[in-house]
PDB file of C-alpha atoms in Angstrom:
ATOM      1  CA  MET A 297       0.000   0.000   0.000  1.00 35.00           C
ATOM      2  CA  SER A 298       1.338   3.437  -0.935  1.00 48.00           C
ATOM      3  CA  ASN A 299       2.455   5.792   1.840  1.00 56.00           C
ATOM      4  CA  ILE A 300       1.394   8.826  -0.217  1.00 51.00           C
ATOM      5  CA  SER A 301      -1.994  10.230   0.764  1.00 42.00           C
ATOM      6  CA  PHE A 302      -1.992  13.275  -1.555  1.00 42.00           C
ATOM      7  CA  ILE A 303      -0.080  14.408  -4.632  1.00 56.00           C
ATOM      8  CA  ILE A 304      -0.484  18.176  -4.930  1.00 58.00           C
ATOM      9  CA  GLU A 305       0.521  20.003  -8.111  1.00 63.00           C
ATOM     10  CA  GLU A 306       1.481  23.683  -8.049  1.00 59.00           C
ATOM     11  CA  ARG A 307      -1.458  25.851  -9.133  1.00 54.00           C
ATOM     12  CA  PRO A 308      -0.814  29.303 -10.639  1.00 53.00           C
ATOM     13  CA  SER A 309      -1.988  32.159  -8.434  1.00 57.00           C
ATOM     14  CA  ASP A 310      -1.787  35.904  -9.056  1.00 49.00           C
ATOM     15  CA  ILE A 311      -0.580  37.897  -6.022  1.00 45.00           C
ATOM     16  CA  GLY A 312      -0.789  41.309  -7.668  1.00 49.00           C
ATOM     17  CA  ASN A 313       2.114  41.939 -10.005  1.00 46.00           C
ATOM     18  CA  PHE A 314       3.582  38.480  -9.570  1.00 44.00           C
ATOM     19  CA  LEU A 315       2.494  34.954 -10.521  1.00 49.00           C
ATOM     20  CA  VAL A 316       3.306  32.184  -8.042  1.00 51.00           C
ATOM     21  CA  GLY A 317       2.775  28.439  -7.777  1.00 62.00           C
ATOM     22  CA  ARG A 318       0.453  27.674  -4.865  1.00 67.00           C
ATOM     23  CA  LEU A 319       0.918  24.412  -2.949  1.00 69.00           C
ATOM     24  CA  LEU A 320      -1.060  24.971   0.248  1.00 65.00           C
ATOM     25  CA  PRO A 321      -3.867  25.283   1.118  1.00 66.00           C
ATOM     26  CA  PHE A 322      -5.288  22.546  -1.109  1.00 63.00           C
ATOM     27  CA  ARG A 323      -9.010  21.787  -1.240  1.00 64.00           C
ATOM     28  CA  GLN A 324      -8.515  18.268   0.138  1.00 66.00           C
ATOM     29  CA  LYS A 325      -5.570  19.057   2.408  1.00 72.00           C
ATOM     30  CA  ARG A 326      -5.646  22.472   4.052  1.00 77.00           C
ATOM     31  CA  MET A 327      -2.605  22.015   6.292  1.00 87.00           C
ATOM     32  CA  VAL A 328       0.416  19.755   6.794  1.00 92.00           C
ATOM     33  CA  GLY A 329       1.204  19.858  10.495  1.00 93.00           C
ATOM     34  CA  PRO A 330       1.171  23.575  11.404  1.00 96.00           C
ATOM     35  CA  PHE A 331       2.046  24.632   7.818  1.00 96.00           C
ATOM     36  CA  ILE A 332      -1.007  26.346   6.348  1.00 93.00           C
ATOM     37  CA  PHE A 333       0.235  28.177   3.261  1.00 90.00           C
ATOM     38  CA  ILE A 334       3.105  27.642   0.784  1.00 89.00           C
ATOM     39  CA  ASP A 335       3.814  29.599  -2.396  1.00 88.00           C
ATOM     40  CA  HIS A 336       6.652  28.851  -4.806  1.00 87.00           C
ATOM     41  CA  MET A 337       7.771  32.208  -6.255  1.00 86.00           C
ATOM     42  CA  GLY A 338       9.404  32.073  -9.680  1.00 82.00           C
ATOM     43  CA  PRO A 339      11.889  31.443 -11.015  1.00 88.00           C
ATOM     44  CA  VAL A 340      11.299  34.643 -12.924  1.00 87.00           C
ATOM     45  CA  ALA A 341      13.561  37.185 -14.617  1.00 90.00           C
ATOM     46  CA  LEU A 342      12.612  40.817 -14.013  1.00 89.00           C
ATOM     47  CA  SER A 343      13.863  43.542 -16.335  1.00 91.00           C
ATOM     48  CA  ASP A 344      15.219  46.926 -15.298  1.00 93.00           C
ATOM     49  CA  HIS A 345      11.685  48.385 -15.190  1.00 91.00           C
ATOM     50  CA  GLU A 346      10.018  45.441 -13.390  1.00 90.00           C
ATOM     51  CA  ASN A 347      10.154  45.009  -9.632  1.00 91.00           C
ATOM     52  CA  PHE A 348       8.736  42.856  -6.873  1.00 90.00           C
ATOM     53  CA  ASP A 349       6.365  45.089  -4.928  1.00 90.00           C
ATOM     54  CA  ILE A 350       3.953  43.832  -2.288  1.00 90.00           C
ATOM     55  CA  GLY A 351       2.765  46.946  -0.493  1.00 92.00           C
ATOM     56  CA  PRO A 352       1.708  47.239   3.168  1.00 95.00           C
ATOM     57  CA  HIS A 353      -0.626  44.424   4.195  1.00 95.00           C
ATOM     58  CA  PRO A 354      -1.668  42.890   7.530  1.00 97.00           C
ATOM     59  CA  HIS A 355      -1.317  39.469   9.180  1.00 97.00           C
ATOM     60  CA  ILE A 356      -2.692  37.825  12.313  1.00 98.00           C
ATOM     61  CA  GLY A 357      -2.360  34.386  13.900  1.00 97.00           C
ATOM     62  CA  LEU A 358       0.665  33.084  12.014  1.00 98.00           C
ATOM     63  CA  SER A 359       4.393  33.250  11.386  1.00 98.00           C
ATOM     64  CA  THR A 360       5.672  33.934   7.882  1.00 97.00           C
ATOM     65  CA  LEU A 361       8.867  32.282   6.632  1.00 97.00           C
ATOM     66  CA  THR A 362      10.629  33.655   3.554  1.00 97.00           C
ATOM     67  CA  TYR A 363      13.432  31.606   1.988  1.00 97.00           C
ATOM     68  CA  LEU A 364      15.042  32.681  -1.289  1.00 97.00           C
ATOM     69  CA  PHE A 365      17.004  30.682  -3.868  1.00 97.00           C
ATOM     70  CA  GLU A 366      17.711  33.732  -6.053  1.00 96.00           C
ATOM     71  CA  GLY A 367      17.101  37.462  -5.779  1.00 96.00           C
ATOM     72  CA  SER A 368      16.609  39.863  -2.919  1.00 97.00           C
ATOM     73  CA  ILE A 369      13.655  41.342  -1.002  1.00 96.00           C
ATOM     74  CA  MET A 370      13.557  44.343   1.308  1.00 97.00           C
ATOM     75  CA  HIS A 371      11.319  43.590   4.284  1.00 97.00           C
ATOM     76  CA  ARG A 372       9.771  46.441   6.276  1.00 97.00           C
ATOM     77  CA  ASP A 373       7.232  46.072   9.067  1.00 97.00           C
ATOM     78  CA  SER A 374       5.310  47.993  11.700  1.00 98.00           C
ATOM     79  CA  LEU A 375       7.829  46.977  14.382  1.00 98.00           C
ATOM     80  CA  GLY A 376      10.373  49.211  12.657  1.00 97.00           C
ATOM     81  CA  THR A 377      12.255  46.315  11.028  1.00 98.00           C
ATOM     82  CA  GLU A 378      13.975  47.111   7.746  1.00 97.00           C
ATOM     83  CA  ILE A 379      16.157  44.290   6.462  1.00 98.00           C
ATOM     84  CA  GLU A 380      17.151  42.784   3.139  1.00 98.00           C
ATOM     85  CA  ILE A 381      16.795  39.045   2.762  1.00 97.00           C
ATOM     86  CA  LYS A 382      19.168  37.252   0.394  1.00 97.00           C
ATOM     87  CA  PRO A 383      19.391  33.625  -0.803  1.00 97.00           C
ATOM     88  CA  GLY A 384      19.976  31.098   1.991  1.00 97.00           C
ATOM     89  CA  GLN A 385      18.792  33.431   4.754  1.00 98.00           C
ATOM     90  CA  VAL A 386      15.532  33.196   6.698  1.00 98.00           C
ATOM     91  CA  ASN A 387      13.044  35.934   7.498  1.00 98.00           C
ATOM     92  CA  TRP A 388      10.669  34.769  10.251  1.00 98.00           C
ATOM     93  CA  MET A 389       7.916  37.232  11.126  1.00 98.00           C
ATOM     94  CA  THR A 390       5.377  36.351  13.808  1.00 98.00           C
ATOM     95  CA  ALA A 391       2.159  38.311  13.465  1.00 98.00           C
ATOM     96  CA  GLY A 392       0.468  37.296  16.716  1.00 97.00           C
ATOM     97  CA  LYS A 393      -2.317  39.796  17.406  1.00 97.00           C
ATOM     98  CA  GLY A 394      -1.431  41.862  14.347  1.00 98.00           C
ATOM     99  CA  ILE A 395       1.393  43.245  12.211  1.00 98.00           C
ATOM    100  CA  THR A 396       1.754  45.124   8.918  1.00 98.00           C
ATOM    101  CA  HIS A 397       4.616  44.565   6.486  1.00 97.00           C
ATOM    102  CA  SER A 398       5.758  45.174   2.926  1.00 95.00           C
ATOM    103  CA  GLU A 399       8.081  43.276   0.586  1.00 95.00           C
ATOM    104  CA  ARG A 400       9.830  45.080  -2.239  1.00 94.00           C
ATOM    105  CA  THR A 401      12.839  44.952  -4.530  1.00 95.00           C
ATOM    106  CA  PRO A 402      15.634  46.897  -2.752  1.00 96.00           C
ATOM    107  CA  ASP A 403      16.280  50.408  -4.067  1.00 96.00           C
ATOM    108  CA  TYR A 404      19.746  49.567  -5.430  1.00 96.00           C
ATOM    109  CA  LEU A 405      18.291  46.840  -7.684  1.00 96.00           C
ATOM    110  CA  ARG A 406      15.171  48.591  -8.938  1.00 95.00           C
ATOM    111  CA  LYS A 407      16.748  49.812 -12.185  1.00 95.00           C
ATOM    112  CA  SER A 408      18.692  46.610 -12.901  1.00 95.00           C
ATOM    113  CA  ASP A 409      17.808  43.280 -14.469  1.00 95.00           C
ATOM    114  CA  LYS A 410      17.218  40.775 -11.681  1.00 93.00           C
ATOM    115  CA  LYS A 411      15.849  37.339 -10.822  1.00 93.00           C
ATOM    116  CA  MET A 412      13.421  36.171  -8.157  1.00 91.00           C
ATOM    117  CA  HIS A 413      12.980  32.631  -6.880  1.00 93.00           C
ATOM    118  CA  GLY A 414      12.012  31.325  -3.455  1.00 94.00           C
ATOM    119  CA  LEU A 415       9.414  30.042  -1.028  1.00 94.00           C
ATOM    120  CA  GLN A 416       6.852  32.000   0.963  1.00 93.00           C
ATOM    121  CA  ILE A 417       5.490  29.944   3.849  1.00 94.00           C
ATOM    122  CA  TRP A 418       2.940  30.526   6.605  1.00 96.00           C
ATOM    123  CA  VAL A 419       2.956  28.544   9.840  1.00 97.00           C
ATOM    124  CA  ALA A 420      -0.159  28.775  12.001  1.00 97.00           C
ATOM    125  CA  LEU A 421       0.366  29.704  15.632  1.00 98.00           C
ATOM    126  CA  PRO A 422      -0.877  27.606  18.551  1.00 98.00           C
ATOM    127  CA  LYS A 423      -4.213  28.860  19.872  1.00 97.00           C
ATOM    128  CA  GLU A 424      -2.585  30.314  23.003  1.00 97.00           C
ATOM    129  CA  GLU A 425      -0.170  32.390  20.877  1.00 97.00           C
ATOM    130  CA  GLU A 426      -2.724  33.970  18.549  1.00 97.00           C
ATOM    131  CA  TYR A 427      -2.894  37.170  20.627  1.00 96.00           C
ATOM    132  CA  SER A 428       0.834  37.330  21.349  1.00 97.00           C
ATOM    133  CA  GLU A 429       2.942  40.400  20.633  1.00 98.00           C
ATOM    134  CA  PRO A 430       4.313  40.473  17.067  1.00 98.00           C
ATOM    135  CA  SER A 431       8.032  39.822  16.528  1.00 98.00           C
ATOM    136  CA  PHE A 432      10.648  39.429  13.811  1.00 98.00           C
ATOM    137  CA  TYR A 433      13.755  37.240  13.479  1.00 98.00           C
ATOM    138  CA  HIS A 434      16.382  37.114  10.726  1.00 98.00           C
ATOM    139  CA  ALA A 435      18.815  34.202  10.378  1.00 98.00           C
ATOM    140  CA  ASP A 436      21.934  34.378   8.221  1.00 97.00           C
ATOM    141  CA  GLU A 437      22.780  31.328   6.127  1.00 97.00           C
ATOM    142  CA  LYS A 438      25.777  30.526   8.365  1.00 97.00           C
ATOM    143  CA  ASP A 439      23.454  30.306  11.390  1.00 97.00           C
ATOM    144  CA  LEU A 440      21.438  27.375  10.010  1.00 98.00           C
ATOM    145  CA  PRO A 441      22.521  23.776  10.745  1.00 98.00           C
ATOM    146  CA  ASP A 442      24.194  22.510   7.590  1.00 97.00           C
ATOM    147  CA  TRP A 443      25.807  19.075   7.166  1.00 97.00           C
ATOM    148  CA  GLU A 444      26.605  16.251   4.749  1.00 96.00           C
ATOM    149  CA  GLU A 445      26.077  12.495   5.117  1.00 94.00           C
ATOM    150  CA  ASN A 446      26.986   9.893   2.487  1.00 91.00           C
ATOM    151  CA  GLY A 447      27.093  12.482  -0.291  1.00 93.00           C
ATOM    152  CA  VAL A 448      23.756  14.034   0.687  1.00 97.00           C
ATOM    153  CA  HIS A 449      23.641  17.673   1.787  1.00 98.00           C
ATOM    154  CA  TYR A 450      21.167  18.689   4.498  1.00 98.00           C
ATOM    155  CA  LYS A 451      20.139  22.087   5.828  1.00 98.00           C
ATOM    156  CA  LEU A 452      17.669  22.593   8.665  1.00 98.00           C
ATOM    157  CA  ILE A 453      15.834  25.824   7.918  1.00 98.00           C
ATOM    158  CA  ALA A 454      13.394  25.758  10.840  1.00 98.00           C
ATOM    159  CA  GLY A 455      12.443  23.528  13.739  1.00 98.00           C
ATOM    160  CA  GLU A 456      14.167  20.595  15.369  1.00 97.00           C
ATOM    161  CA  VAL A 457      14.788  17.175  13.803  1.00 96.00           C
ATOM    162  CA  LEU A 458      17.592  14.718  12.908  1.00 95.00           C
ATOM    163  CA  GLY A 459      19.442  15.719  16.073  1.00 96.00           C
ATOM    164  CA  LYS A 460      19.733  19.350  14.907  1.00 97.00           C
ATOM    165  CA  LYS A 461      17.964  22.570  15.918  1.00 98.00           C
ATOM    166  CA  SER A 462      17.502  25.721  13.861  1.00 98.00           C
ATOM    167  CA  PRO A 463      17.827  29.085  15.653  1.00 98.00           C
ATOM    168  CA  VAL A 464      14.518  30.242  14.122  1.00 98.00           C
ATOM    169  CA  PRO A 465      12.153  30.710  17.126  1.00 98.00           C
ATOM    170  CA  VAL A 466       9.199  28.456  16.269  1.00 98.00           C
ATOM    171  CA  TYR A 467       6.130  28.050  18.496  1.00 97.00           C
ATOM    172  CA  SER A 468       5.195  24.402  17.991  1.00 97.00           C
ATOM    173  CA  PRO A 469       7.009  21.144  17.119  1.00 97.00           C
ATOM    174  CA  LEU A 470       7.860  21.340  13.401  1.00 97.00           C
ATOM    175  CA  TYR A 471      10.629  20.976  10.814  1.00 97.00           C
ATOM    176  CA  LEU A 472      11.617  22.347   7.410  1.00 97.00           C
ATOM    177  CA  ILE A 473      14.610  20.541   5.880  1.00 97.00           C
ATOM    178  CA  GLU A 474      16.432  21.145   2.601  1.00 98.00           C
ATOM    179  CA  ILE A 475      18.002  18.035   1.054  1.00 97.00           C
ATOM    180  CA  LYS A 476      20.280  18.156  -2.008  1.00 98.00           C
ATOM    181  CA  THR A 477      22.232  15.519  -3.876  1.00 97.00           C
ATOM    182  CA  LYS A 478      24.280  15.433  -7.074  1.00 96.00           C
ATOM    183  CA  GLU A 479      24.194  11.631  -7.332  1.00 96.00           C
ATOM    184  CA  ARG A 480      21.346   9.148  -7.090  1.00 97.00           C
ATOM    185  CA  GLN A 481      20.772   8.441  -3.387  1.00 96.00           C
ATOM    186  CA  ASN A 482      18.320   6.567  -1.199  1.00 95.00           C
ATOM    187  CA  ILE A 483      16.963   8.655   1.688  1.00 94.00           C
ATOM    188  CA  ASN A 484      15.440   7.020   4.749  1.00 92.00           C
ATOM    189  CA  ILE A 485      14.798   9.529   7.541  1.00 92.00           C
ATOM    190  CA  GLY A 486      11.267   8.536   8.483  1.00 89.00           C
ATOM    191  CA  SER A 487      12.279   7.322  11.936  1.00 91.00           C
ATOM    192  CA  SER A 488      13.339  10.884  12.787  1.00 93.00           C
ATOM    193  CA  LEU A 489      10.210  12.621  11.504  1.00 94.00           C
ATOM    194  CA  PHE A 490       6.995  13.193  13.445  1.00 94.00           C
ATOM    195  CA  GLY A 491       3.456  14.435  12.988  1.00 94.00           C
ATOM    196  CA  GLU A 492       2.354  15.084   9.431  1.00 91.00           C
ATOM    197  CA  SER A 493       4.956  15.352   6.682  1.00 90.00           C
ATOM    198  CA  GLY A 494       5.135  16.715   3.138  1.00 90.00           C
ATOM    199  CA  LEU A 495       7.883  16.489   0.506  1.00 90.00           C
ATOM    200  CA  TYR A 496       8.185  19.239  -2.119  1.00 92.00           C
ATOM    201  CA  ILE A 497      10.339  18.640  -5.208  1.00 92.00           C
ATOM    202  CA  LEU A 498      12.080  21.831  -6.311  1.00 94.00           C
ATOM    203  CA  GLU A 499      14.311  20.290  -8.997  1.00 96.00           C
ATOM    204  CA  GLY A 500      15.272  16.853 -10.212  1.00 96.00           C
ATOM    205  CA  LYS A 501      13.236  13.691  -9.623  1.00 95.00           C
ATOM    206  CA  VAL A 502      12.115  11.609  -6.663  1.00 93.00           C
ATOM    207  CA  GLU A 503      11.240   7.931  -6.875  1.00 91.00           C
ATOM    208  CA  THR A 504       9.166   6.073  -4.331  1.00 87.00           C
ATOM    209  CA  GLU A 505       7.331   2.754  -4.479  1.00 81.00           C
ATOM    210  CA  GLY A 506       8.126   2.426  -8.187  1.00 85.00           C
ATOM    211  CA  THR A 507       6.722   5.826  -9.204  1.00 87.00           C
ATOM    212  CA  VAL A 508       8.840   8.785 -10.339  1.00 91.00           C
ATOM    213  CA  PHE A 509       7.762  12.296  -9.374  1.00 90.00           C
ATOM    214  CA  GLU A 510       9.026  15.535 -10.888  1.00 89.00           C
ATOM    215  CA  PRO A 511       9.401  19.215  -9.898  1.00 90.00           C
ATOM    216  CA  LYS A 512       6.480  21.324  -8.699  1.00 88.00           C
ATOM    217  CA  GLN A 513       4.852  18.373  -6.956  1.00 87.00           C
ATOM    218  CA  LEU A 514       4.125  18.079  -3.234  1.00 87.00           C
ATOM    219  CA  LEU A 515       3.800  14.567  -1.802  1.00 87.00           C
ATOM    220  CA  VAL A 516       1.992  14.261   1.520  1.00 85.00           C
ATOM    221  CA  ALA A 517       2.778  11.132   3.525  1.00 82.00           C
ATOM    222  CA  LYS A 518       0.190   8.966   5.208  1.00 79.00           C
ATOM    223  CA  ASP A 519       2.778   8.109   7.870  1.00 82.00           C
ATOM    224  CA  ALA A 520       5.841  10.333   8.300  1.00 81.00           C
ATOM    225  CA  GLY A 521       7.614   7.429   9.996  1.00 76.00           C
ATOM    226  CA  LEU A 522       7.607   5.519   6.706  1.00 72.00           C
ATOM    227  CA  CYS A 523       9.263   8.330   4.752  1.00 82.00           C
ATOM    228  CA  GLU A 524      11.748   6.610   2.405  1.00 87.00           C
ATOM    229  CA  PHE A 525      12.508   7.621  -1.178  1.00 92.00           C
ATOM    230  CA  THR A 526      15.215   7.775  -3.846  1.00 94.00           C
ATOM    231  CA  MET A 527      16.555  11.104  -5.103  1.00 96.00           C
ATOM    232  CA  HIS A 528      17.779  11.082  -8.708  1.00 97.00           C
ATOM    233  CA  GLU A 529      20.847  13.024  -9.808  1.00 97.00           C
ATOM    234  CA  ASN A 530      20.876  16.800  -9.177  1.00 97.00           C
ATOM    235  CA  THR A 531      17.739  16.813  -7.060  1.00 97.00           C
ATOM    236  CA  THR A 532      16.623  19.244  -4.359  1.00 97.00           C
ATOM    237  CA  VAL A 533      13.671  18.576  -2.071  1.00 96.00           C
ATOM    238  CA  TYR A 534      12.136  20.226   0.983  1.00 95.00           C
ATOM    239  CA  ILE A 535      10.589  18.115   3.715  1.00 94.00           C
ATOM    240  CA  PHE A 536       8.315  19.954   6.109  1.00 94.00           C
ATOM    241  CA  GLY A 537       5.743  19.122   8.729  1.00 95.00           C
ATOM    242  CA  GLY A 538       5.172  18.639  12.411  1.00 96.00           C
ATOM    243  CA  GLU A 539       2.480  18.083  14.974  1.00 96.00           C
ATOM    244  CA  PRO A 540      -0.984  19.131  13.774  1.00 95.00           C
ATOM    245  CA  PHE A 541      -3.200  21.247  16.003  1.00 96.00           C
ATOM    246  CA  ALA A 542      -6.286  19.871  17.714  1.00 94.00           C
ATOM    247  CA  GLU A 543      -8.398  22.818  16.552  1.00 94.00           C
ATOM    248  CA  PRO A 544      -9.222  23.612  12.897  1.00 93.00           C
ATOM    249  CA  ARG A 545      -7.950  26.880  11.454  1.00 95.00           C
ATOM    250  CA  HIS A 546      -9.901  29.468   9.491  1.00 94.00           C
ATOM    251  CA  ILE A 547      -8.109  31.463   6.812  1.00 93.00           C
ATOM    252  CA  TYR A 548      -9.151  34.613   5.005  1.00 94.00           C
ATOM    253  CA  TRP A 549      -6.630  36.551   2.925  1.00 91.00           C
ATOM    254  CA  ASN A 550      -3.643  37.106   5.297  1.00 93.00           C
ATOM    255  CA  PHE A 551      -5.551  36.244   8.462  1.00 96.00           C
ATOM    256  CA  VAL A 552      -5.423  32.886  10.262  1.00 96.00           C
ATOM    257  CA  ALA A 553      -7.346  32.094  13.458  1.00 97.00           C
ATOM    258  CA  THR A 554      -9.114  29.369  15.408  1.00 97.00           C
ATOM    259  CA  ASP A 555     -12.107  31.697  15.807  1.00 94.00           C
ATOM    260  CA  LYS A 556     -14.090  33.135  12.877  1.00 95.00           C
ATOM    261  CA  GLU A 557     -14.972  36.179  15.002  1.00 96.00           C
ATOM    262  CA  ARG A 558     -11.260  36.987  15.329  1.00 96.00           C
ATOM    263  CA  ILE A 559     -10.969  37.089  11.546  1.00 96.00           C
ATOM    264  CA  GLU A 560     -14.019  39.337  11.252  1.00 96.00           C
ATOM    265  CA  GLU A 561     -12.449  41.632  13.835  1.00 97.00           C
ATOM    266  CA  ALA A 562      -9.186  41.798  11.859  1.00 97.00           C
ATOM    267  CA  LYS A 563     -11.069  42.502   8.623  1.00 96.00           C
ATOM    268  CA  GLN A 564     -12.837  45.429  10.257  1.00 96.00           C
ATOM    269  CA  MET A 565      -9.600  46.731  11.732  1.00 97.00           C
ATOM    270  CA  TRP A 566      -7.893  46.722   8.336  1.00 96.00           C
ATOM    271  CA  ALA A 567     -10.892  48.329   6.637  1.00 95.00           C
ATOM    272  CA  ASN A 568     -10.824  51.056   9.318  1.00 96.00           C
ATOM    273  CA  ARG A 569      -7.021  51.397   8.955  1.00 95.00           C
ATOM    274  CA  GLU A 570      -6.498  50.498  12.603  1.00 96.00           C
ATOM    275  CA  PHE A 571      -3.536  48.153  12.069  1.00 97.00           C
ATOM    276  CA  PRO A 572      -0.117  49.605  12.956  1.00 96.00           C
ATOM    277  CA  SER A 573       1.564  51.445  10.090  1.00 96.00           C
ATOM    278  CA  ILE A 574       5.039  51.124   8.554  1.00 96.00           C
ATOM    279  CA  GLU A 575       7.243  54.166   8.793  1.00 94.00           C
ATOM    280  CA  GLY A 576       8.147  55.494   5.368  1.00 90.00           C
ATOM    281  CA  GLU A 577       5.621  53.294   3.524  1.00 91.00           C
ATOM    282  CA  THR A 578       2.541  54.426   1.648  1.00 84.00           C
ATOM    283  CA  GLY A 579      -0.214  52.558  -0.105  1.00 84.00           C
ATOM    284  CA  TYR A 580      -3.138  50.463   1.000  1.00 87.00           C
ATOM    285  CA  ILE A 581      -4.248  47.041  -0.249  1.00 90.00           C
ATOM    286  CA  PRO A 582      -8.029  46.737   0.238  1.00 90.00           C
ATOM    287  CA  LEU A 583      -9.676  43.613   1.592  1.00 92.00           C
ATOM    288  CA  PRO A 584     -10.296  41.096  -1.213  1.00 86.00           C
ATOM    289  CA  GLU A 585     -13.574  39.363  -1.805  1.00 75.00           C
ATOM    290  CA  GLU A 586     -13.816  36.236   0.294  1.00 60.00           C
ATOM    291  CA  ASN A 587     -12.645  33.062  -1.417  1.00 53.00           C
ATOM    292  CA  PRO A 588     -14.890  30.144  -0.383  1.00 45.00           C
ATOM    293  CA  ASN A 589     -12.025  27.710  -1.019  1.00 44.00           C
ATOM    294  CA  LEU A 590      -9.873  29.270   1.749  1.00 44.00           C
ATOM    295  CA  LYS A 591     -12.186  29.009   4.737  1.00 44.00           C
ATOM    296  CA  LEU A 592     -11.380  25.982   6.783  1.00 41.00           C
ATOM    297  CA  LYS A 593      -8.564  23.586   7.610  1.00 38.00           C
TER     298      LYS A 593
END
């Protein structure tokens, strides 16, 4: 019997001036562990008059994780944070009771040809942390656990697993691991995983139980403990997951909560412009029409 419960293909989604490949939420699988939203950005080449610009927008009830393969983004938020994220680094922003942020091409790159490629991830907060104070954490590439075993390169981006711990301050048991190999290799790490687990293929091919899977596919395991697969040559995958929450999550736009009333409250706050502002930023993204496919876990 196959250990794969879902095979999720990237679906194109327009986020304003940028097209992304959406992986989560999926109509039949809203979350994997605490992971509630994953977008694959790019790869895309931007000319000297094209830029990545996501203006000020709000979040509640989640942590955002930005991880780039190529390009650069300037992050600004209502805490006063202003920091550029580059490939291999991690931006981890915890919204808690509410935060506003923007993501833009840095000024020094705005008139140059450039590339953009990376992952945008949301991790839902435990119920008791949904009203916590917002915070921000940046990790340099050198700060992340990075090691090699039998010709396979591992990097722990967030969480704790395989005897390693990332410095990113997560709020529930989870993991996000990058695995790369130049040669064909068998990977068997299921005994170290826990909770729910998903495997995203960025490049190359993955073979399991006689079936070969290709890039832009997300495989969700029935049992993380049985996670065993073969990576073909020049393959990169990301394994993520963790303990699921007991309570379902509601999602509307950039808001995540265990309580629908909390989301309605946040919608009203944004409509009334009551969220904290970002110094030096202008612009306002209005509330979108509600998408019935993004309501429940």
